[in-house]
Coordinates of C-alpha atoms and ligand atoms in Angstrom, one line a residue:
M1 CA -51.2 -236.9 30.7
C2 CA -54.7 -237.2 32.1
G3 CA -56.6 -240.0 33.9
I4 CA -60.0 -241.3 32.8
I5 CA -62.5 -243.5 34.6
G6 CA -66.0 -244.7 33.7
F7 CA -68.4 -247.2 35.1
A8 CA -71.8 -248.8 34.2
K9 CA -73.6 -250.6 37.0
S10 CA -77.0 -252.2 37.4
G11 CA -79.5 -251.4 40.2
N12 CA -78.3 -254.6 42.0
A13 CA -74.8 -253.2 42.5
P14 CA -74.8 -251.8 46.1
L15 CA -72.1 -249.1 45.3
R16 CA -72.8 -245.4 45.6
C17 CA -72.1 -243.5 42.4
S18 CA -70.1 -240.7 44.2
D19 CA -68.0 -243.2 46.2
V20 CA -66.9 -245.0 43.0
L21 CA -66.1 -241.8 41.3
V22 CA -64.1 -240.3 44.2
E23 CA -62.1 -243.5 44.7
G24 CA -61.3 -243.6 40.9
L25 CA -60.4 -240.0 40.6
R26 CA -58.2 -240.0 43.7
K27 CA -56.2 -243.0 42.3
L28 CA -55.8 -241.2 38.9
E29 CA -54.7 -237.9 40.4
Y30 CA -51.0 -238.8 39.8
R31 CA -51.8 -238.5 36.1
G32 CA -52.8 -234.9 36.3
Y33 CA -54.1 -232.6 39.0
D34 CA -55.0 -229.3 37.5
S35 CA -58.8 -229.9 37.1
V36 CA -61.3 -232.6 37.7
G37 CA -64.7 -233.4 36.2
V38 CA -67.5 -236.0 36.0
A39 CA -70.6 -236.6 33.9
V40 CA -73.4 -238.8 35.4
V41 CA -76.5 -240.0 33.6
S42 CA -79.2 -238.8 35.9
K43 CA -82.6 -240.4 36.6
N44 CA -84.4 -237.8 34.4
G45 CA -82.3 -238.8 31.4
G46 CA -80.0 -235.8 31.3
F47 CA -76.4 -235.4 32.4
V48 CA -75.2 -234.0 35.7
I49 CA -71.8 -232.5 35.0
I50 CA -69.6 -231.2 37.7
K51 CA -66.1 -229.9 36.8
D52 CA -63.7 -227.4 38.0
V53 CA -60.0 -226.5 38.4
G54 CA -58.2 -227.9 41.4
S55 CA -57.5 -231.2 43.1
V56 CA -59.9 -234.1 43.4
D57 CA -60.3 -233.3 47.1
R58 CA -61.3 -229.7 46.3
V59 CA -63.7 -230.5 43.5
V60 CA -65.5 -233.4 45.2
K61 CA -66.3 -231.2 48.2
A62 CA -69.0 -229.6 46.1
P63 CA -72.3 -230.4 47.9
E64 CA -73.9 -231.7 44.6
F65 CA -71.1 -234.3 44.3
E66 CA -72.1 -236.1 47.5
V67 CA -75.6 -236.6 46.2
L68 CA -74.7 -237.8 42.8
D69 CA -76.9 -240.6 41.8
G70 CA -76.7 -242.7 38.6
S71 CA -75.7 -246.0 37.1
V72 CA -73.5 -244.7 34.3
A73 CA -70.8 -242.1 34.8
I74 CA -67.4 -240.9 33.5
G75 CA -64.7 -238.9 35.2
H76 CA -61.4 -237.2 34.4
T77 CA -58.3 -235.8 36.1
R78 CA -56.6 -233.3 33.9
W79 CA -53.0 -232.3 33.2
A80 CA -53.5 -229.5 30.7
T81 CA -52.2 -229.8 27.2
H82 CA -54.5 -227.8 25.0
G83 CA -55.9 -224.7 26.9
K84 CA -55.0 -223.5 30.4
P85 CA -56.5 -225.2 33.5
S86 CA -60.0 -223.7 33.7
K87 CA -63.6 -224.8 34.3
E88 CA -64.3 -224.6 30.6
N89 CA -61.3 -226.7 29.6
A90 CA -61.9 -229.3 32.3
H91 CA -63.4 -232.6 31.0
P92 CA -66.0 -233.9 30.3
H93 CA -66.8 -232.0 27.1
T94 CA -70.1 -232.2 25.4
D95 CA -71.6 -231.6 21.9
C96 CA -74.0 -228.7 21.1
S97 CA -77.1 -230.7 22.1
K98 CA -75.5 -231.8 25.5
R99 CA -76.3 -235.4 24.7
V100 CA -72.8 -236.7 24.3
A101 CA -70.1 -236.4 27.0
V102 CA -66.5 -237.2 26.4
V103 CA -63.4 -237.7 28.6
H104 CA -60.0 -238.1 26.9
N105 CA -56.4 -238.9 27.7
G106 CA -53.9 -238.1 25.0
I107 CA -53.5 -235.6 22.2
I108 CA -55.6 -235.4 19.0
E109 CA -53.1 -234.1 16.5
N110 CA -55.5 -233.2 13.8
Y111 CA -58.1 -231.5 16.0
L112 CA -57.8 -228.1 14.3
E113 CA -58.5 -229.6 11.0
L114 CA -61.5 -231.6 12.4
K115 CA -62.7 -228.6 14.3
N116 CA -62.9 -226.5 11.1
V117 CA -65.0 -229.2 9.5
V118 CA -67.7 -229.0 12.3
L119 CA -67.4 -225.3 12.8
G120 CA -68.3 -225.0 9.2
E121 CA -71.6 -226.7 10.0
G122 CA -72.4 -224.3 12.8
H123 CA -71.1 -226.3 15.9
V124 CA -70.2 -224.1 18.8
F125 CA -67.2 -224.9 21.0
M126 CA -67.1 -224.1 24.7
S127 CA -63.4 -225.0 25.4
E128 CA -59.9 -224.6 23.9
T129 CA -59.3 -228.3 24.2
D130 CA -58.5 -230.8 21.4
T131 CA -61.0 -233.2 23.1
E132 CA -64.2 -231.3 22.5
V133 CA -64.1 -232.0 18.8
V134 CA -64.8 -235.7 19.4
A135 CA -68.2 -234.8 21.0
H136 CA -69.1 -232.6 18.0
L137 CA -68.0 -235.2 15.5
I138 CA -70.3 -237.8 17.1
E139 CA -73.1 -235.3 17.0
H140 CA -72.3 -234.6 13.3
F141 CA -72.5 -238.3 12.3
K142 CA -75.7 -238.8 14.3
K143 CA -77.3 -236.0 12.4
L144 CA -76.3 -237.8 9.2
G145 CA -78.3 -240.8 10.4
A146 CA -75.7 -243.0 12.2
K147 CA -76.7 -244.8 15.4
P148 CA -74.7 -243.7 18.5
F149 CA -72.1 -246.4 18.5
E150 CA -71.6 -246.2 14.7
A151 CA -71.3 -242.4 15.1
F152 CA -68.7 -242.9 17.8
K153 CA -66.7 -245.3 15.6
K154 CA -66.9 -242.9 12.6
A155 CA -65.6 -240.1 14.8
V156 CA -62.7 -242.2 16.1
A157 CA -61.8 -243.2 12.6
M158 CA -61.1 -239.6 11.9
L159 CA -58.7 -239.0 14.8
R160 CA -54.9 -238.9 14.5
G161 CA -52.7 -239.0 17.6
S162 CA -53.0 -240.6 20.9
Y163 CA -56.2 -241.2 22.8
A164 CA -58.0 -243.2 25.4
L165 CA -61.6 -242.1 25.2
A166 CA -64.7 -242.8 27.3
V167 CA -67.9 -241.5 25.9
V168 CA -71.5 -241.5 27.1
D169 CA -74.3 -240.8 24.7
L170 CA -77.8 -240.1 26.2
D171 CA -79.3 -241.9 23.2
E172 CA -77.8 -245.1 24.5
P173 CA -77.4 -244.2 28.1
D174 CA -76.6 -247.7 29.5
R175 CA -73.3 -247.9 27.7
I176 CA -69.9 -246.3 27.8
F177 CA -68.2 -246.3 24.5
F178 CA -64.4 -246.5 24.5
A179 CA -61.4 -246.4 22.1
R180 CA -57.7 -246.7 22.5
S181 CA -54.7 -245.6 20.5
V182 CA -51.3 -245.3 22.3
S183 CA -52.8 -244.0 25.6
P184 CA -53.5 -246.8 28.0
L185 CA -57.0 -248.1 28.6
V186 CA -58.1 -251.1 30.7
I187 CA -61.5 -252.7 31.3
G188 CA -62.5 -253.9 34.8
L189 CA -65.1 -256.7 35.0
G190 CA -67.1 -256.6 38.3
N191 CA -70.3 -258.0 39.6
N192 CA -73.1 -256.0 38.1
I193 CA -70.6 -253.3 37.3
N194 CA -68.0 -252.8 34.6
F195 CA -65.3 -250.1 34.3
V196 CA -63.1 -248.5 31.8
S197 CA -60.0 -246.6 33.0
S198 CA -56.5 -245.4 32.3
D199 CA -55.3 -247.4 35.2
I200 CA -56.3 -250.5 37.1
T201 CA -55.8 -248.7 40.3
A202 CA -58.9 -246.6 39.7
F203 CA -61.2 -249.6 40.2
V204 CA -59.2 -252.4 41.8
K205 CA -61.0 -251.8 45.1
Y206 CA -64.1 -253.2 43.3
T207 CA -62.7 -255.8 40.9
N208 CA -59.4 -257.4 40.0
R209 CA -60.6 -258.9 36.8
V210 CA -59.0 -256.9 34.0
V211 CA -58.7 -256.8 30.2
V212 CA -55.9 -254.5 28.9
L213 CA -57.1 -253.0 25.6
Q214 CA -54.8 -252.9 22.6
D215 CA -54.2 -250.1 20.1
G216 CA -57.0 -249.7 17.6
E217 CA -59.6 -251.4 19.7
V218 CA -63.0 -249.8 20.2
G219 CA -66.1 -251.0 22.0
Y220 CA -68.5 -250.4 24.9
V221 CA -69.3 -251.6 28.4
S222 CA -72.6 -251.7 30.1
S223 CA -73.4 -253.2 33.5
S224 CA -73.6 -256.7 32.0
E225 CA -71.7 -256.6 28.8
V226 CA -68.3 -255.9 27.3
Y227 CA -68.0 -255.6 23.6
V228 CA -64.7 -255.0 21.8
E229 CA -63.9 -254.8 18.1
F230 CA -60.8 -254.2 16.0
N231 CA -60.9 -253.1 12.3
G232 CA -64.7 -253.6 12.3
R233 CA -64.5 -257.2 13.6
P234 CA -65.7 -258.4 17.1
V235 CA -62.8 -259.5 19.3
D236 CA -63.3 -262.2 21.9
V237 CA -61.5 -260.8 25.0
S238 CA -62.5 -263.6 27.4
S239 CA -59.0 -265.3 27.0
R240 CA -57.4 -261.9 27.8
I241 CA -59.0 -261.6 31.3
R242 CA -56.3 -261.3 33.9
L243 CA -56.5 -261.3 37.7
V244 CA -54.3 -258.6 39.1
E245 CA -53.0 -258.5 42.7
L246 CA -52.2 -255.0 44.0
D247 CA -51.7 -254.1 47.6
A248 CA -52.8 -250.7 49.0
Q249 CA -49.4 -249.1 48.7
S250 CA -48.6 -250.3 45.2
I251 CA -51.9 -249.0 44.0
E252 CA -50.7 -245.4 44.5
K253 CA -47.9 -246.1 42.0
G254 CA -50.0 -247.9 39.3
G255 CA -48.8 -251.3 40.4
F256 CA -45.1 -250.3 40.6
P257 CA -43.2 -250.4 43.9
H258 CA -42.0 -246.8 43.5
Y259 CA -42.8 -243.7 41.4
M260 CA -39.4 -244.0 39.9
T261 CA -40.0 -247.5 38.6
K262 CA -43.3 -246.4 37.3
E263 CA -41.7 -243.5 35.5
I264 CA -38.9 -245.6 34.1
F265 CA -41.3 -248.2 32.7
E266 CA -43.8 -245.6 31.3
Q267 CA -41.0 -244.1 29.1
P268 CA -42.4 -245.8 26.0
Y269 CA -45.7 -244.1 26.6
A270 CA -44.1 -240.8 27.6
L271 CA -42.0 -240.8 24.4
A272 CA -45.0 -241.4 22.2
Q273 CA -46.9 -238.7 24.0
T274 CA -44.0 -236.2 23.6
F275 CA -43.5 -237.0 20.0
S276 CA -47.2 -236.5 19.3
A277 CA -47.2 -233.3 21.3
L278 CA -44.2 -231.9 19.4
Q279 CA -46.0 -232.6 16.1
T280 CA -49.0 -230.7 17.2
Q281 CA -47.1 -227.5 18.1
N282 CA -46.3 -224.9 15.6
I283 CA -42.6 -224.3 16.2
S284 CA -41.9 -222.3 13.0
D285 CA -41.1 -219.1 15.0
V286 CA -38.6 -221.1 17.1
L287 CA -37.0 -222.5 13.9
R288 CA -36.8 -219.0 12.4
V289 CA -34.9 -217.5 15.4
L290 CA -32.7 -220.5 15.6
E291 CA -31.9 -220.2 11.9
E292 CA -30.9 -216.6 12.4
A293 CA -29.1 -217.1 15.7
R294 CA -25.6 -215.8 16.0
K295 CA -25.0 -218.5 18.7
I296 CA -27.3 -221.0 20.5
Y297 CA -27.0 -221.5 24.2
I298 CA -28.8 -224.4 25.9
V299 CA -29.1 -224.0 29.7
G300 CA -30.3 -226.4 32.3
A301 CA -29.6 -227.9 35.7
G302 CA -28.9 -231.5 36.8
T303 CA -30.6 -233.9 34.4
S304 CA -31.8 -231.1 32.2
Y305 CA -28.2 -229.9 31.8
H306 CA -27.2 -233.4 30.6
A307 CA -30.0 -233.3 28.0
S308 CA -28.8 -229.8 27.1
L309 CA -25.3 -231.1 26.6
L310 CA -26.5 -233.8 24.3
G311 CA -28.7 -231.3 22.4
A312 CA -25.7 -228.9 21.9
I313 CA -23.6 -231.8 20.5
A314 CA -26.5 -232.6 18.1
F315 CA -26.8 -228.9 16.9
K316 CA -23.0 -229.0 16.2
R317 CA -22.7 -232.4 14.7
F318 CA -25.8 -232.6 12.6
L319 CA -26.1 -228.9 11.6
G320 CA -22.7 -227.4 12.1
L321 CA -24.2 -224.7 14.3
D322 CA -22.4 -222.8 17.0
A323 CA -24.2 -224.3 20.1
E324 CA -23.0 -224.5 23.7
A325 CA -24.6 -226.1 26.7
L326 CA -24.2 -224.3 30.1
I327 CA -25.2 -225.1 33.6
S328 CA -27.9 -222.6 34.5
S329 CA -26.2 -221.5 37.7
E330 CA -23.0 -220.7 35.8
F331 CA -24.7 -218.8 33.0
R332 CA -24.5 -215.4 34.7
V333 CA -20.7 -215.7 34.9
I334 CA -20.4 -215.8 31.2
S335 CA -23.4 -213.8 30.3
R336 CA -21.3 -210.8 29.1
A337 CA -20.7 -212.9 26.0
V338 CA -24.4 -213.2 25.4
K339 CA -25.6 -210.7 22.8
W340 CA -28.5 -209.6 20.8
G341 CA -29.0 -212.2 18.0
D342 CA -28.3 -215.1 20.3
V343 CA -30.9 -217.7 21.3
V344 CA -31.0 -219.2 24.7
I345 CA -33.0 -222.5 25.1
G346 CA -33.9 -223.1 28.8
V347 CA -34.5 -226.8 29.5
S348 CA -36.4 -227.6 32.6
Q349 CA -38.9 -230.4 33.6
S350 CA -40.6 -228.3 36.2
G351 CA -40.2 -224.9 34.5
E352 CA -39.6 -223.6 38.0
T353 CA -35.9 -224.2 38.7
I354 CA -34.7 -220.8 39.9
D355 CA -31.2 -221.1 38.4
T356 CA -32.6 -221.7 34.9
L357 CA -35.2 -219.0 35.4
L358 CA -32.6 -216.5 36.3
A359 CA -30.3 -217.5 33.4
L360 CA -33.2 -216.9 31.0
R361 CA -34.0 -213.6 32.6
E362 CA -30.4 -212.5 32.2
A363 CA -30.4 -213.7 28.6
R364 CA -33.4 -211.6 27.8
E365 CA -31.9 -208.5 29.4
R366 CA -28.9 -208.9 27.2
G367 CA -31.1 -209.0 24.1
A368 CA -31.2 -212.7 23.4
K369 CA -34.3 -214.5 22.4
T370 CA -35.4 -217.2 24.9
V371 CA -37.0 -220.6 24.2
A372 CA -38.5 -222.7 27.1
L373 CA -38.4 -226.5 26.7
V374 CA -40.5 -227.5 29.6
N375 CA -42.8 -230.3 30.8
N376 CA -45.0 -227.8 32.6
Q377 CA -46.3 -225.4 30.0
F378 CA -47.9 -223.2 32.7
S379 CA -44.7 -222.7 34.6
T380 CA -42.8 -219.5 35.3
I381 CA -40.1 -220.3 32.8
A382 CA -42.7 -221.0 30.1
R383 CA -44.6 -217.8 30.9
E384 CA -41.5 -215.6 30.9
S385 CA -39.9 -217.0 27.7
D386 CA -40.3 -215.6 24.2
Y387 CA -41.3 -219.1 22.9
V388 CA -42.4 -222.3 24.5
I389 CA -42.0 -225.9 23.5
S390 CA -44.0 -228.2 25.7
M391 CA -43.0 -231.8 26.1
R392 CA -46.2 -233.1 27.7
A393 CA -44.5 -236.2 29.1
G394 CA -46.9 -236.3 32.1
P395 CA -46.3 -235.5 35.7
E396 CA -43.0 -236.8 37.1
I397 CA -43.2 -237.4 40.8
A398 CA -40.0 -239.2 41.7
V399 CA -37.2 -236.9 42.6
A400 CA -34.8 -238.6 40.2
A401 CA -35.7 -237.5 36.7
T402 CA -36.1 -240.4 34.3
K403 CA -38.8 -240.0 31.6
T404 CA -38.1 -236.3 31.4
F405 CA -34.5 -236.9 30.4
T406 CA -35.5 -239.2 27.5
T407 CA -38.3 -236.9 26.4
Q408 CA -36.0 -233.8 26.6
V409 CA -33.4 -235.5 24.4
L410 CA -36.2 -236.5 22.0
S411 CA -37.5 -232.9 21.9
L412 CA -34.0 -231.4 21.3
L413 CA -33.3 -233.9 18.5
Y414 CA -36.8 -233.1 17.0
I415 CA -35.8 -229.4 17.0
V416 CA -32.6 -230.3 15.2
A417 CA -34.4 -232.4 12.6
R418 CA -37.1 -229.8 12.0
L419 CA -34.3 -227.1 11.7
A420 CA -32.6 -229.2 9.1
E421 CA -35.8 -229.3 7.2
F422 CA -36.5 -225.6 7.7
T423 CA -33.0 -224.5 6.6
G424 CA -32.8 -227.0 3.7
A425 CA -29.6 -228.6 5.2
I426 CA -28.7 -230.9 2.3
D427 CA -26.5 -233.2 4.3
V428 CA -29.1 -234.2 6.9
D429 CA -31.8 -236.7 6.1
Y430 CA -34.4 -235.0 8.3
K431 CA -37.1 -237.4 7.2
A432 CA -35.2 -240.4 8.4
L433 CA -34.3 -238.5 11.7
I434 CA -38.0 -237.8 12.4
Q435 CA -38.9 -241.3 11.5
G436 CA -36.3 -242.6 14.0
L437 CA -37.6 -240.3 16.7
K438 CA -41.1 -241.5 16.0
M439 CA -40.2 -245.1 16.7
S440 CA -38.1 -244.3 19.8
H441 CA -41.0 -245.4 22.1
E442 CA -41.0 -248.9 20.5
V443 CA -37.2 -249.3 21.0
A444 CA -37.6 -248.0 24.6
Q445 CA -40.1 -250.8 25.2
R446 CA -37.7 -253.4 23.8
V447 CA -34.9 -252.0 26.0
L448 CA -37.1 -252.4 29.1
E449 CA -38.1 -255.9 28.1
A450 CA -34.6 -257.1 27.2
C451 CA -32.4 -255.3 29.7
T452 CA -34.1 -255.3 33.1
E453 CA -32.8 -258.6 34.4
V454 CA -29.1 -258.0 33.5
C455 CA -29.4 -254.5 35.1
K456 CA -30.6 -256.2 38.3
A457 CA -27.6 -258.5 38.3
I458 CA -25.2 -255.6 37.7
A459 CA -26.9 -253.7 40.6
T460 CA -26.2 -256.6 42.9
R461 CA -22.5 -256.1 42.2
L462 CA -22.6 -252.3 42.4
A463 CA -24.4 -252.3 45.7
E464 CA -21.2 -253.5 47.4
K465 CA -19.1 -250.7 45.9
Q466 CA -18.1 -247.2 47.1
S467 CA -17.3 -245.6 43.7
A468 CA -17.8 -246.1 40.0
Y469 CA -16.9 -244.5 36.7
Y470 CA -19.1 -244.0 33.7
L471 CA -17.1 -243.4 30.4
G472 CA -18.2 -242.6 26.9
R473 CA -17.2 -240.6 23.8
V474 CA -18.9 -237.5 22.4
F475 CA -22.7 -238.2 22.6
G476 CA -21.9 -240.9 25.1
V477 CA -20.5 -238.4 27.6
P478 CA -23.8 -236.7 28.7
I479 CA -25.4 -240.2 28.8
A480 CA -22.6 -241.3 31.1
M481 CA -23.1 -238.2 33.2
E482 CA -26.8 -238.9 33.6
G483 CA -26.1 -242.5 34.6
A484 CA -23.5 -241.4 37.2
L485 CA -25.9 -238.7 38.6
K486 CA -28.7 -241.4 39.0
L487 CA -26.3 -243.7 40.9
K488 CA -25.2 -240.9 43.2
E489 CA -28.7 -239.5 43.8
I490 CA -30.5 -242.6 44.8
A491 CA -27.9 -245.2 45.6
Y492 CA -25.5 -242.9 47.4
I493 CA -22.5 -244.3 45.5
H494 CA -19.9 -241.9 44.4
A495 CA -20.0 -241.9 40.6
E496 CA -18.2 -239.8 38.1
A497 CA -18.5 -239.6 34.3
Y498 CA -15.7 -238.6 31.9
P499 CA -15.0 -238.6 28.2
A500 CA -13.2 -241.9 28.0
G501 CA -10.1 -240.3 26.6
E502 CA -9.8 -238.2 29.8
S503 CA -9.7 -241.3 32.1
K504 CA -6.0 -241.8 31.6
H505 CA -5.3 -238.1 32.6
G506 CA -6.0 -238.7 36.3
P507 CA -9.2 -240.7 37.1
I508 CA -7.5 -244.0 36.4
A509 CA -5.4 -243.5 39.6
L510 CA -8.4 -244.7 41.6
V511 CA -8.9 -247.9 39.7
E512 CA -8.0 -251.1 41.4
E513 CA -9.2 -254.7 41.5
G514 CA -13.0 -254.8 41.1
F515 CA -13.5 -251.1 40.6
P516 CA -16.7 -250.7 38.4
V517 CA -16.4 -248.9 35.1
V518 CA -19.4 -248.5 32.9
F519 CA -18.6 -248.0 29.2
I520 CA -21.2 -246.5 26.9
Y521 CA -20.7 -248.2 23.5
L522 CA -23.0 -246.0 21.6
G523 CA -22.2 -247.4 18.2
F524 CA -20.7 -244.0 17.3
L525 CA -16.9 -243.8 17.4
D526 CA -16.8 -246.9 19.6
E527 CA -13.3 -247.7 18.3
M528 CA -12.1 -244.7 20.3
L529 CA -13.1 -246.6 23.5
E530 CA -10.9 -249.6 22.7
S531 CA -7.7 -248.4 24.3
N532 CA -9.5 -247.0 27.3
V533 CA -11.2 -250.2 28.1
E534 CA -7.9 -252.1 27.8
E535 CA -6.2 -249.6 30.2
M536 CA -9.0 -250.0 32.7
K537 CA -9.0 -253.8 32.5
A538 CA -5.3 -253.9 32.9
R539 CA -5.8 -252.3 36.3
G540 CA -8.4 -254.9 37.4
A541 CA -11.5 -252.8 36.6
Y542 CA -14.9 -254.6 36.7
V543 CA -16.1 -253.5 33.2
I544 CA -19.8 -253.1 32.4
A545 CA -20.6 -252.5 28.8
V546 CA -23.8 -251.0 27.4
A547 CA -23.7 -251.9 23.7
Q548 CA -25.8 -253.0 20.8
G549 CA -26.3 -256.7 20.9
D550 CA -24.9 -257.3 17.4
T551 CA -21.8 -255.1 17.9
V552 CA -18.6 -256.9 16.7
L553 CA -16.0 -254.9 18.6
G554 CA -13.6 -257.4 20.1
S555 CA -13.0 -255.4 23.3
I556 CA -16.6 -255.7 24.4
A557 CA -16.5 -259.5 24.5
K558 CA -12.9 -259.7 25.5
Y559 CA -12.8 -257.2 28.5
S560 CA -16.4 -256.9 29.8
N561 CA -17.5 -258.6 33.0
A562 CA -21.1 -257.7 32.2
V563 CA -22.8 -256.6 29.0
V564 CA -26.2 -254.9 28.7
K565 CA -27.2 -255.8 25.1
M566 CA -29.2 -253.0 23.5
P567 CA -31.5 -253.5 20.6
K568 CA -30.3 -252.4 17.2
A569 CA -31.6 -248.9 16.4
P570 CA -30.6 -245.8 14.5
L571 CA -28.2 -243.3 16.2
E572 CA -30.9 -240.8 17.1
V573 CA -32.9 -243.5 18.9
R574 CA -29.8 -244.8 20.7
L575 CA -29.2 -241.3 22.0
I576 CA -32.6 -241.4 23.7
T577 CA -32.7 -245.0 24.9
Y578 CA -29.1 -245.7 26.1
V579 CA -29.8 -244.1 29.4
I580 CA -32.6 -246.5 30.3
P581 CA -30.3 -249.3 31.5
L582 CA -28.4 -246.8 33.5
Q583 CA -31.6 -245.7 35.2
L584 CA -32.5 -249.3 35.9
I585 CA -29.0 -250.1 37.3
A586 CA -29.2 -247.1 39.7
Y587 CA -32.8 -247.9 40.7
Y588 CA -32.1 -251.6 41.5
T589 CA -28.8 -250.7 43.3
S590 CA -30.8 -248.3 45.6
V591 CA -33.4 -251.0 46.3
I592 CA -30.8 -253.6 47.0
K593 CA -29.2 -251.2 49.5
G594 CA -32.5 -250.9 51.2
L595 CA -32.9 -247.2 50.3
D596 CA -36.0 -245.4 49.1
P597 CA -35.3 -244.3 45.5
D598 CA -38.3 -242.0 45.6
K599 CA -37.1 -239.9 48.5
P600 CA -33.3 -239.4 48.2
R601 CA -31.9 -237.6 51.2
N602 CA -31.1 -233.9 50.9
L603 CA -32.9 -233.4 47.6
A604 CA -36.2 -231.9 46.4
K605 CA -38.0 -232.4 43.1
T606 CA -37.9 -228.8 42.2
V607 CA -35.1 -226.5 43.4
T608 CA -36.4 -223.0 43.8
V609 CA -33.5 -221.6 45.8
I610 CA -30.2 -220.2 44.3
Ligands
M6R701 O1 -37.1 -229.2 36.8 P1 -35.8 -229.1 36.2 O2 -35.6 -230.0 35.0 O3 -35.3 -227.7 35.9 O4 -34.8 -229.7 37.4 C1 -33.4 -229.7 37.2 C2 -32.7 -230.5 38.3 O5 -33.0 -230.0 39.5 C3 -33.2 -232.0 38.2 O6 -32.9 -232.5 36.9 C4 -32.4 -232.8 39.2 O7 -31.0 -232.8 38.9 C5 -33.0 -234.2 39.3 N1 -33.1 -234.6 40.6 C6 -32.1 -235.2 38.6 O8 -32.6 -236.5 38.8

């Protein structure tokens, strides 16, 4: 995940170029912070490009930054996906003639294919990024006679994947061309200045008049003009202008009150990004070792362990493979069982959790192959593993993991689907599985739209309680565990998860009038929950059901005090999205209790101690 900003101003706008860029880049730093860069159209008609690795504060200290002068500029904060953080890989990227400068957020899935086309014509690449190919494609179409904007549109038409692009071409230096597909992009309309950016926060200091671009829209801004088209036809965006109100604190969080809400609500985007990132990675070596594996272990801590549990069930249930999830810190205790021929998948958002790192080291020493499934591809776990699968879900700032759970589950299910294809498993419809995973971001969006209000109402009830149970069956158990962890972590309410069938073997002793019990009706073996919900209700439990809206099970209607109605979706999508209402319930409970969900006591985002 990266952040982009661009502005075009007239001589009448009293703003200093470097001030506008620094303000925008600082506000976008939450989207990526391994490198920063800008390109400014200078008075002599060329570009001034400043870029380097490091934070915004570090890069803008360069003496030449302070004196930047120009009316049209683009900038970028990077969170590396293709190519390590380095000056060469930092954006903006240019074409061979250095007349086109590009900043990009997203992943261009077919960049290798496109790169080969332009390499064949003698273009020279300066970076390892997927982005640079856009600049060369524009140059290519201009050489064939296209005008700058036409060349830009032709280049965009060739891209597959996700992108928010801002491009300046010195042959039309007053304009910033833009295009959007999946990655967010907004236009800011100011007085004698217009902006394009990944996020309103980057320019809201200067204007609160905003147009949110839609997928497939392309166009340009100048200091006095905004032009948008879709499918080759001009779009009148005047009716889409919104006035946004953001206070100084909320700006930091992209308009959300906390990083946690921001990260919960950006899950549709994160899922789309991760799916796209998975498709661009060549995982055939991983599939080969998994196919040959004697046994598959999946290790992780906290939320990553819950995703591992779900992944292990999927390996068993879909593929009949011997797979076991283990808590990283417990792994060493059983490691004598780990042998040459085993594969150990380490799941970690940060890639720095010491327990998971040590488990993977131990596994390698015992001759197993290790696979890192991480959000930070430059982390220690990624570096030390035999193979790396990178989720690229964007930085997660809130201590409570949210979007990285859903994207971890998506990634593990993607591995399962691809392994079914690789091994020719005849009883798994891998095409349907992949198709389901591809649409998970749409369902996540529908869940957020449909379920937020009821989750708030449930949170009002939970905020008064000391304890809660979360119950599910099979795949529903890790989801229940993740819901319980969220409630404990940020709302300080004791919460435990069980396979529902276990509840009568002890946990039910705690249940009395009003005791909250959340049932996960996953639409998979739901009938096995029937007797458990009856048992709970008979003891006065306050039953909360998370269930597909069209489900016909009598017990849901009969026994539930509150129902979170989930959209209808295939099983693999439900496995990803059912946790979302549980995240919302925990979040709103924390807020109602007057706590700060972003800074739970006693916790740190990344645990680097044993
Ligand atoms: O970075 P990791 O995924 O390895 O982190 C693992 C756990 O520390 C993490 O999931 C923790 O449990 C979160 N605070 C859960 O919200």
